[in-house]
mmCIF file of the C-alpha atoms, coordinates in Angstrom:
data_MODEL
# 
_entry.id   MODEL 
# 
loop_
_atom_site.group_PDB 
_atom_site.id 
_atom_site.type_symbol 
_atom_site.label_atom_id 
_atom_site.label_alt_id 
_atom_site.label_comp_id 
_atom_site.label_asym_id 
_atom_site.label_entity_id 
_atom_site.label_seq_id 
_atom_site.pdbx_PDB_ins_code 
_atom_site.Cartn_x 
_atom_site.Cartn_y 
_atom_site.Cartn_z 
_atom_site.occupancy 
_atom_site.B_iso_or_equiv 
_atom_site.pdbx_formal_charge 
_atom_site.auth_seq_id 
_atom_site.auth_comp_id 
_atom_site.auth_asym_id 
_atom_site.auth_atom_id 
_atom_site.pdbx_PDB_model_num 
ATOM 1   C CA . MET A 1 1   ? -13.829 12.307 -70.542 1.00 0.00 ? 1   MET A CA 1 
ATOM 2   C CA . GLU A 1 2   ? -13.948 10.090 -67.545 1.00 0.00 ? 2   GLU A CA 1 
ATOM 3   C CA . LEU A 1 3   ? -14.601 11.398 -64.364 1.00 0.00 ? 3   LEU A CA 1 
ATOM 4   C CA . ILE A 1 4   ? -13.415 8.853  -61.252 1.00 0.00 ? 4   ILE A CA 1 
ATOM 5   C CA . ILE A 1 5   ? -13.838 9.123  -57.781 1.00 0.00 ? 5   ILE A CA 1 
ATOM 6   C CA . VAL A 1 6   ? -11.667 7.047  -55.556 1.00 0.00 ? 6   VAL A CA 1 
ATOM 7   C CA . LYS A 1 7   ? -10.888 6.298  -51.769 1.00 0.00 ? 7   LYS A CA 1 
ATOM 8   C CA . GLY A 1 8   ? -7.376  6.203  -51.336 1.00 0.00 ? 8   GLY A CA 1 
ATOM 9   C CA . ASP A 1 9   ? -3.563  7.643  -51.161 1.00 0.00 ? 9   ASP A CA 1 
ATOM 10  C CA . ILE A 1 10  ? -2.654  9.693  -54.112 1.00 0.00 ? 10  ILE A CA 1 
ATOM 11  C CA . THR A 1 11  ? 0.816   8.996  -54.551 1.00 0.00 ? 11  THR A CA 1 
ATOM 12  C CA . LYS A 1 12  ? -0.078  5.200  -55.095 1.00 0.00 ? 12  LYS A CA 1 
ATOM 13  C CA . ILE A 1 13  ? -2.416  5.585  -57.931 1.00 0.00 ? 13  ILE A CA 1 
ATOM 14  C CA . PRO A 1 14  ? -0.354  5.401  -61.516 1.00 0.00 ? 14  PRO A CA 1 
ATOM 15  C CA . VAL A 1 15  ? -1.028  8.636  -63.577 1.00 0.00 ? 15  VAL A CA 1 
ATOM 16  C CA . ASP A 1 16  ? 0.591   10.795 -66.284 1.00 0.00 ? 16  ASP A CA 1 
ATOM 17  C CA . ILE A 1 17  ? 0.328   13.792 -63.669 1.00 0.00 ? 17  ILE A CA 1 
ATOM 18  C CA . ILE A 1 18  ? -0.550  13.998 -59.888 1.00 0.00 ? 18  ILE A CA 1 
ATOM 19  C CA . VAL A 1 19  ? -1.686  17.084 -58.794 1.00 0.00 ? 19  VAL A CA 1 
ATOM 20  C CA . ASN A 1 20  ? -0.563  18.314 -55.438 1.00 0.00 ? 20  ASN A CA 1 
ATOM 21  C CA . ALA A 1 21  ? -2.231  20.422 -52.952 1.00 0.00 ? 21  ALA A CA 1 
ATOM 22  C CA . ALA A 1 22  ? 0.923   22.557 -52.327 1.00 0.00 ? 22  ALA A CA 1 
ATOM 23  C CA . ASN A 1 23  ? 1.865   25.606 -49.955 1.00 0.00 ? 23  ASN A CA 1 
ATOM 24  C CA . SER A 1 24  ? 3.311   28.655 -51.481 1.00 0.00 ? 24  SER A CA 1 
ATOM 25  C CA . SER A 1 25  ? 6.651   27.847 -50.506 1.00 0.00 ? 25  SER A CA 1 
ATOM 26  C CA . LEU A 1 26  ? 6.672   24.733 -52.869 1.00 0.00 ? 26  LEU A CA 1 
ATOM 27  C CA . LEU A 1 27  ? 8.988   23.372 -49.837 1.00 0.00 ? 27  LEU A CA 1 
ATOM 28  C CA . GLY A 1 28  ? 5.989   20.496 -48.824 1.00 0.00 ? 28  GLY A CA 1 
ATOM 29  C CA . GLY A 1 29  ? 4.450   20.302 -45.728 1.00 0.00 ? 29  GLY A CA 1 
ATOM 30  C CA . GLY A 1 30  ? 1.769   18.378 -44.277 1.00 0.00 ? 30  GLY A CA 1 
ATOM 31  C CA . GLY A 1 31  ? -1.247  16.420 -45.928 1.00 0.00 ? 31  GLY A CA 1 
ATOM 32  C CA . VAL A 1 32  ? -1.013  16.007 -49.295 1.00 0.00 ? 32  VAL A CA 1 
ATOM 33  C CA . ASP A 1 33  ? 1.953   18.306 -49.876 1.00 0.00 ? 33  ASP A CA 1 
ATOM 34  C CA . GLY A 1 34  ? 4.044   16.459 -47.450 1.00 0.00 ? 34  GLY A CA 1 
ATOM 35  C CA . ALA A 1 35  ? 3.242   12.708 -48.740 1.00 0.00 ? 35  ALA A CA 1 
ATOM 36  C CA . ILE A 1 36  ? 3.890   13.706 -52.415 1.00 0.00 ? 36  ILE A CA 1 
ATOM 37  C CA . HIS A 1 37  ? 7.227   14.954 -51.192 1.00 0.00 ? 37  HIS A CA 1 
ATOM 38  C CA . ARG A 1 38  ? 7.992   12.067 -49.305 1.00 0.00 ? 38  ARG A CA 1 
ATOM 39  C CA . ALA A 1 39  ? 6.950   9.574  -51.607 1.00 0.00 ? 39  ALA A CA 1 
ATOM 40  C CA . GLY A 1 40  ? 8.791   11.130 -54.443 1.00 0.00 ? 40  GLY A CA 1 
ATOM 41  C CA . GLY A 1 41  ? 11.963  11.982 -52.944 1.00 0.00 ? 41  GLY A CA 1 
ATOM 42  C CA . PRO A 1 42  ? 14.369  14.645 -53.619 1.00 0.00 ? 42  PRO A CA 1 
ATOM 43  C CA . ALA A 1 43  ? 14.002  15.233 -57.056 1.00 0.00 ? 43  ALA A CA 1 
ATOM 44  C CA . ILE A 1 44  ? 10.556  17.057 -56.629 1.00 0.00 ? 44  ILE A CA 1 
ATOM 45  C CA . LEU A 1 45  ? 12.041  19.530 -53.725 1.00 0.00 ? 45  LEU A CA 1 
ATOM 46  C CA . ALA A 1 46  ? 15.575  20.426 -55.868 1.00 0.00 ? 46  ALA A CA 1 
ATOM 47  C CA . GLU A 1 47  ? 12.787  21.441 -59.186 1.00 0.00 ? 47  GLU A CA 1 
ATOM 48  C CA . CYS A 1 48  ? 10.809  23.522 -56.485 1.00 0.00 ? 48  CYS A CA 1 
ATOM 49  C CA . LEU A 1 49  ? 13.922  25.125 -55.371 1.00 0.00 ? 49  LEU A CA 1 
ATOM 50  C CA . GLU A 1 50  ? 15.139  25.996 -58.972 1.00 0.00 ? 50  GLU A CA 1 
ATOM 51  C CA . ILE A 1 51  ? 11.473  27.106 -59.800 1.00 0.00 ? 51  ILE A CA 1 
ATOM 52  C CA . ARG A 1 52  ? 11.538  29.200 -56.482 1.00 0.00 ? 52  ARG A CA 1 
ATOM 53  C CA . ALA A 1 53  ? 14.939  30.772 -57.435 1.00 0.00 ? 53  ALA A CA 1 
ATOM 54  C CA . ARG A 1 54  ? 13.565  32.138 -60.748 1.00 0.00 ? 54  ARG A CA 1 
ATOM 55  C CA . GLN A 1 55  ? 10.098  33.300 -59.856 1.00 0.00 ? 55  GLN A CA 1 
ATOM 56  C CA . GLY A 1 56  ? 9.654   33.412 -55.547 1.00 0.00 ? 56  GLY A CA 1 
ATOM 57  C CA . GLU A 1 57  ? 7.156   31.248 -54.282 1.00 0.00 ? 57  GLU A CA 1 
ATOM 58  C CA . CYS A 1 58  ? 3.824   30.240 -55.921 1.00 0.00 ? 58  CYS A CA 1 
ATOM 59  C CA . LYS A 1 59  ? 0.948   32.636 -55.569 1.00 0.00 ? 59  LYS A CA 1 
ATOM 60  C CA . THR A 1 60  ? -2.626  31.137 -54.562 1.00 0.00 ? 60  THR A CA 1 
ATOM 61  C CA . GLY A 1 61  ? -4.804  29.930 -57.412 1.00 0.00 ? 61  GLY A CA 1 
ATOM 62  C CA . ASP A 1 62  ? -1.737  29.282 -59.610 1.00 0.00 ? 62  ASP A CA 1 
ATOM 63  C CA . ALA A 1 63  ? 0.654   26.232 -60.617 1.00 0.00 ? 63  ALA A CA 1 
ATOM 64  C CA . VAL A 1 64  ? 3.491   24.738 -61.529 1.00 0.00 ? 64  VAL A CA 1 
ATOM 65  C CA . ILE A 1 65  ? 5.188   21.702 -62.741 1.00 0.00 ? 65  ILE A CA 1 
ATOM 66  C CA . THR A 1 66  ? 7.988   19.507 -61.934 1.00 0.00 ? 66  THR A CA 1 
ATOM 67  C CA . THR A 1 67  ? 9.163   15.605 -61.657 1.00 0.00 ? 67  THR A CA 1 
ATOM 68  C CA . ALA A 1 68  ? 7.542   13.323 -60.024 1.00 0.00 ? 68  ALA A CA 1 
ATOM 69  C CA . GLY A 1 69  ? 10.755  11.426 -58.364 1.00 0.00 ? 69  GLY A CA 1 
ATOM 70  C CA . ARG A 1 70  ? 9.816   8.253  -57.550 1.00 0.00 ? 70  ARG A CA 1 
ATOM 71  C CA . LEU A 1 71  ? 6.056   8.628  -57.850 1.00 0.00 ? 71  LEU A CA 1 
ATOM 72  C CA . PRO A 1 72  ? 4.268   6.687  -60.166 1.00 0.00 ? 72  PRO A CA 1 
ATOM 73  C CA . ALA A 1 73  ? 3.729   9.271  -62.418 1.00 0.00 ? 73  ALA A CA 1 
ATOM 74  C CA . ASN A 1 74  ? 5.310   11.477 -65.016 1.00 0.00 ? 74  ASN A CA 1 
ATOM 75  C CA . LYS A 1 75  ? 4.831   14.975 -63.535 1.00 0.00 ? 75  LYS A CA 1 
ATOM 76  C CA . VAL A 1 76  ? 3.475   16.703 -60.452 1.00 0.00 ? 76  VAL A CA 1 
ATOM 77  C CA . ILE A 1 77  ? 1.717   19.902 -60.653 1.00 0.00 ? 77  ILE A CA 1 
ATOM 78  C CA . HIS A 1 78  ? 1.577   22.053 -57.566 1.00 0.00 ? 78  HIS A CA 1 
ATOM 79  C CA . THR A 1 79  ? -1.248  24.114 -57.017 1.00 0.00 ? 79  THR A CA 1 
ATOM 80  C CA . VAL A 1 80  ? -1.772  26.322 -54.008 1.00 0.00 ? 80  VAL A CA 1 
ATOM 81  C CA . GLY A 1 81  ? -4.798  26.543 -52.954 1.00 0.00 ? 81  GLY A CA 1 
ATOM 82  C CA . PRO A 1 82  ? -6.837  29.033 -50.744 1.00 0.00 ? 82  PRO A CA 1 
ATOM 83  C CA . VAL A 1 83  ? -7.123  29.361 -47.033 1.00 0.00 ? 83  VAL A CA 1 
ATOM 84  C CA . TRP A 1 84  ? -10.692 29.705 -45.921 1.00 0.00 ? 84  TRP A CA 1 
ATOM 85  C CA . ILE A 1 85  ? -11.704 32.729 -43.979 1.00 0.00 ? 85  ILE A CA 1 
ATOM 86  C CA . GLY A 1 86  ? -15.216 32.786 -44.431 1.00 0.00 ? 86  GLY A CA 1 
ATOM 87  C CA . GLY A 1 87  ? -15.649 33.282 -48.134 1.00 0.00 ? 87  GLY A CA 1 
ATOM 88  C CA . GLN A 1 88  ? -14.756 37.013 -47.836 1.00 0.00 ? 88  GLN A CA 1 
ATOM 89  C CA . ASN A 1 89  ? -11.349 36.914 -49.806 1.00 0.00 ? 89  ASN A CA 1 
ATOM 90  C CA . GLU A 1 90  ? -12.288 35.489 -53.325 1.00 0.00 ? 90  GLU A CA 1 
ATOM 91  C CA . GLU A 1 91  ? -11.235 31.820 -51.943 1.00 0.00 ? 91  GLU A CA 1 
ATOM 92  C CA . GLU A 1 92  ? -13.926 30.176 -54.698 1.00 0.00 ? 92  GLU A CA 1 
ATOM 93  C CA . GLU A 1 93  ? -12.422 32.363 -57.639 1.00 0.00 ? 93  GLU A CA 1 
ATOM 94  C CA . LYS A 1 94  ? -8.854  31.182 -56.232 1.00 0.00 ? 94  LYS A CA 1 
ATOM 95  C CA . LEU A 1 95  ? -9.955  27.717 -55.921 1.00 0.00 ? 95  LEU A CA 1 
ATOM 96  C CA . LYS A 1 96  ? -11.488 27.448 -59.004 1.00 0.00 ? 96  LYS A CA 1 
ATOM 97  C CA . ASN A 1 97  ? -8.291  28.735 -60.350 1.00 0.00 ? 97  ASN A CA 1 
ATOM 98  C CA . CYS A 1 98  ? -6.312  26.050 -58.980 1.00 0.00 ? 98  CYS A CA 1 
ATOM 99  C CA . TYR A 1 99  ? -8.136  23.698 -61.051 1.00 0.00 ? 99  TYR A CA 1 
ATOM 100 C CA . LYS A 1 100 ? -8.308  25.529 -64.179 1.00 0.00 ? 100 LYS A CA 1 
ATOM 101 C CA . LYS A 1 101 ? -4.458  26.384 -64.243 1.00 0.00 ? 101 LYS A CA 1 
ATOM 102 C CA . SER A 1 102 ? -3.761  22.756 -63.503 1.00 0.00 ? 102 SER A CA 1 
ATOM 103 C CA . LEU A 1 103 ? -6.180  21.423 -66.244 1.00 0.00 ? 103 LEU A CA 1 
ATOM 104 C CA . GLN A 1 104 ? -4.285  23.842 -68.393 1.00 0.00 ? 104 GLN A CA 1 
ATOM 105 C CA . ILE A 1 105 ? -0.850  22.600 -67.607 1.00 0.00 ? 105 ILE A CA 1 
ATOM 106 C CA . ALA A 1 106 ? -1.810  18.926 -67.823 1.00 0.00 ? 106 ALA A CA 1 
ATOM 107 C CA . ASP A 1 107 ? -3.255  19.534 -71.436 1.00 0.00 ? 107 ASP A CA 1 
ATOM 108 C CA . ASP A 1 108 ? 0.003   21.271 -72.139 1.00 0.00 ? 108 ASP A CA 1 
ATOM 109 C CA . TYR A 1 109 ? 2.219   18.765 -71.033 1.00 0.00 ? 109 TYR A CA 1 
ATOM 110 C CA . GLY A 1 110 ? -0.334  15.975 -73.094 1.00 0.00 ? 110 GLY A CA 1 
ATOM 111 C CA . ALA A 1 111 ? -1.584  13.992 -69.950 1.00 0.00 ? 111 ALA A CA 1 
ATOM 112 C CA . LYS A 1 112 ? -4.034  11.667 -70.543 1.00 0.00 ? 112 LYS A CA 1 
ATOM 113 C CA . VAL A 1 113 ? -4.609  10.833 -67.062 1.00 0.00 ? 113 VAL A CA 1 
ATOM 114 C CA . ILE A 1 114 ? -4.229  12.943 -64.036 1.00 0.00 ? 114 ILE A CA 1 
ATOM 115 C CA . SER A 1 115 ? -5.408  12.754 -60.331 1.00 0.00 ? 115 SER A CA 1 
ATOM 116 C CA . PHE A 1 116 ? -6.357  15.289 -58.229 1.00 0.00 ? 116 PHE A CA 1 
ATOM 117 C CA . PRO A 1 117 ? -6.555  15.590 -54.059 1.00 0.00 ? 117 PRO A CA 1 
ATOM 118 C CA . CYS A 1 118 ? -8.975  17.569 -52.773 1.00 0.00 ? 118 CYS A CA 1 
ATOM 119 C CA . ILE A 1 119 ? -7.290  21.084 -52.750 1.00 0.00 ? 119 ILE A CA 1 
ATOM 120 C CA . SER A 1 120 ? -7.818  23.137 -49.649 1.00 0.00 ? 120 SER A CA 1 
ATOM 121 C CA . THR A 1 121 ? -10.261 21.124 -47.453 1.00 0.00 ? 121 THR A CA 1 
ATOM 122 C CA . GLY A 1 122 ? -7.726  20.206 -44.928 1.00 0.00 ? 122 GLY A CA 1 
ATOM 123 C CA . ILE A 1 123 ? -5.506  22.448 -42.995 1.00 0.00 ? 123 ILE A CA 1 
ATOM 124 C CA . TYR A 1 124 ? -6.965  25.161 -44.934 1.00 0.00 ? 124 TYR A CA 1 
ATOM 125 C CA . ARG A 1 125 ? -10.276 24.608 -43.879 1.00 0.00 ? 125 ARG A CA 1 
ATOM 126 C CA . PHE A 1 126 ? -12.075 25.097 -47.537 1.00 0.00 ? 126 PHE A CA 1 
ATOM 127 C CA . PRO A 1 127 ? -15.686 23.521 -46.657 1.00 0.00 ? 127 PRO A CA 1 
ATOM 128 C CA . LYS A 1 128 ? -15.948 20.131 -48.190 1.00 0.00 ? 128 LYS A CA 1 
ATOM 129 C CA . ARG A 1 129 ? -19.000 20.040 -50.337 1.00 0.00 ? 129 ARG A CA 1 
ATOM 130 C CA . LEU A 1 130 ? -18.108 23.885 -51.873 1.00 0.00 ? 130 LEU A CA 1 
ATOM 131 C CA . ALA A 1 131 ? -14.783 22.795 -52.803 1.00 0.00 ? 131 ALA A CA 1 
ATOM 132 C CA . ALA A 1 132 ? -16.162 19.628 -54.494 1.00 0.00 ? 132 ALA A CA 1 
ATOM 133 C CA . GLU A 1 133 ? -19.001 21.425 -56.253 1.00 0.00 ? 133 GLU A CA 1 
ATOM 134 C CA . LEU A 1 134 ? -16.343 24.282 -57.337 1.00 0.00 ? 134 LEU A CA 1 
ATOM 135 C CA . SER A 1 135 ? -14.000 21.491 -58.436 1.00 0.00 ? 135 SER A CA 1 
ATOM 136 C CA . LEU A 1 136 ? -16.604 19.601 -60.807 1.00 0.00 ? 136 LEU A CA 1 
ATOM 137 C CA . GLU A 1 137 ? -17.608 22.915 -61.973 1.00 0.00 ? 137 GLU A CA 1 
ATOM 138 C CA . VAL A 1 138 ? -14.505 23.821 -63.639 1.00 0.00 ? 138 VAL A CA 1 
ATOM 139 C CA . ILE A 1 139 ? -13.533 20.200 -64.793 1.00 0.00 ? 139 ILE A CA 1 
ATOM 140 C CA . LYS A 1 140 ? -17.386 19.751 -66.203 1.00 0.00 ? 140 LYS A CA 1 
ATOM 141 C CA . SER A 1 141 ? -16.757 23.177 -68.177 1.00 0.00 ? 141 SER A CA 1 
ATOM 142 C CA . TYR A 1 142 ? -13.401 22.620 -69.178 1.00 0.00 ? 142 TYR A CA 1 
ATOM 143 C CA . LYS A 1 143 ? -12.937 21.740 -73.204 1.00 0.00 ? 143 LYS A CA 1 
ATOM 144 C CA . CYS A 1 144 ? -9.989  19.250 -72.882 1.00 0.00 ? 144 CYS A CA 1 
ATOM 145 C CA . ARG A 1 145 ? -7.649  18.787 -75.376 1.00 0.00 ? 145 ARG A CA 1 
ATOM 146 C CA . ILE A 1 146 ? -5.651  15.583 -74.586 1.00 0.00 ? 146 ILE A CA 1 
ATOM 147 C CA . LEU A 1 147 ? -6.857  14.591 -71.356 1.00 0.00 ? 147 LEU A CA 1 
ATOM 148 C CA . GLU A 1 148 ? -8.928  11.598 -71.415 1.00 0.00 ? 148 GLU A CA 1 
ATOM 149 C CA . LYS A 1 149 ? -9.584  10.501 -67.868 1.00 0.00 ? 149 LYS A CA 1 
ATOM 150 C CA . ILE A 1 150 ? -9.712  12.788 -64.319 1.00 0.00 ? 150 ILE A CA 1 
ATOM 151 C CA . ILE A 1 151 ? -9.391  10.999 -60.916 1.00 0.00 ? 151 ILE A CA 1 
ATOM 152 C CA . PHE A 1 152 ? -10.491 12.647 -58.081 1.00 0.00 ? 152 PHE A CA 1 
ATOM 153 C CA . VAL A 1 153 ? -8.630  10.943 -54.885 1.00 0.00 ? 153 VAL A CA 1 
ATOM 154 C CA . CYS A 1 154 ? -10.501 11.176 -51.655 1.00 0.00 ? 154 CYS A CA 1 
ATOM 155 C CA . PHE A 1 155 ? -8.206  10.748 -48.779 1.00 0.00 ? 155 PHE A CA 1 
ATOM 156 C CA . ASP A 1 156 ? -11.214 10.423 -46.271 1.00 0.00 ? 156 ASP A CA 1 
ATOM 157 C CA . GLU A 1 157 ? -14.684 8.956  -46.287 1.00 0.00 ? 157 GLU A CA 1 
ATOM 158 C CA . GLU A 1 158 ? -16.594 12.094 -45.997 1.00 0.00 ? 158 GLU A CA 1 
ATOM 159 C CA . SER A 1 159 ? -15.182 13.654 -49.123 1.00 0.00 ? 159 SER A CA 1 
ATOM 160 C CA . TYR A 1 160 ? -15.308 10.524 -51.016 1.00 0.00 ? 160 TYR A CA 1 
ATOM 161 C CA . ASP A 1 161 ? -19.294 10.411 -50.247 1.00 0.00 ? 161 ASP A CA 1 
ATOM 162 C CA . ILE A 1 162 ? -19.468 14.234 -50.949 1.00 0.00 ? 162 ILE A CA 1 
ATOM 163 C CA . TYR A 1 163 ? -17.933 13.419 -54.523 1.00 0.00 ? 163 TYR A CA 1 
ATOM 164 C CA . HIS A 1 164 ? -20.176 10.777 -55.086 1.00 0.00 ? 164 HIS A CA 1 
ATOM 165 C CA . ASN A 1 165 ? -23.601 12.177 -54.132 1.00 0.00 ? 165 ASN A CA 1 
ATOM 166 C CA . LEU A 1 166 ? -23.061 14.914 -56.120 1.00 0.00 ? 166 LEU A CA 1 
ATOM 167 C CA . LEU A 1 167 ? -21.663 13.107 -59.421 1.00 0.00 ? 167 LEU A CA 1 
ATOM 168 C CA . ASP A 1 168 ? -25.066 10.529 -58.579 1.00 0.00 ? 168 ASP A CA 1 
ATOM 169 C CA . SER A 1 169 ? -27.360 14.082 -58.629 1.00 0.00 ? 169 SER A CA 1 
# 
């Protein structure tokens, strides 16, 4: 499996599945979540509303899949990362679950290429280096059945440098 790190806008990269760092409401918000909802259009929100009607909000560490609307992808996996409160609330395990569940859904869907943002490192304040270490740990240990390429899309230079340094070491 190929692992690629890029700096850019996750809504512009053609893939089978884009992972969204969603909030539990699934209704869009700021950061990556808002960007994905804006770029993808109302079809994403409509499916999120259907999911909420069936199951309620999405729990931290869990994930659901919807259409990608106008995005250059087939589907969006919405996963809810943990808010960092000092590491005392199982934040590391919850973040790892975001990646595990997203990979499982992507494999089940038959995706070959998936893109991930840096989950929980924005307004949820998860330490960027720790988040990168955990995401790479999960991805390197996951036994993909179908996935061929995973793209980490870093919005800022600091995250991009962290991922590159971790992969180079």
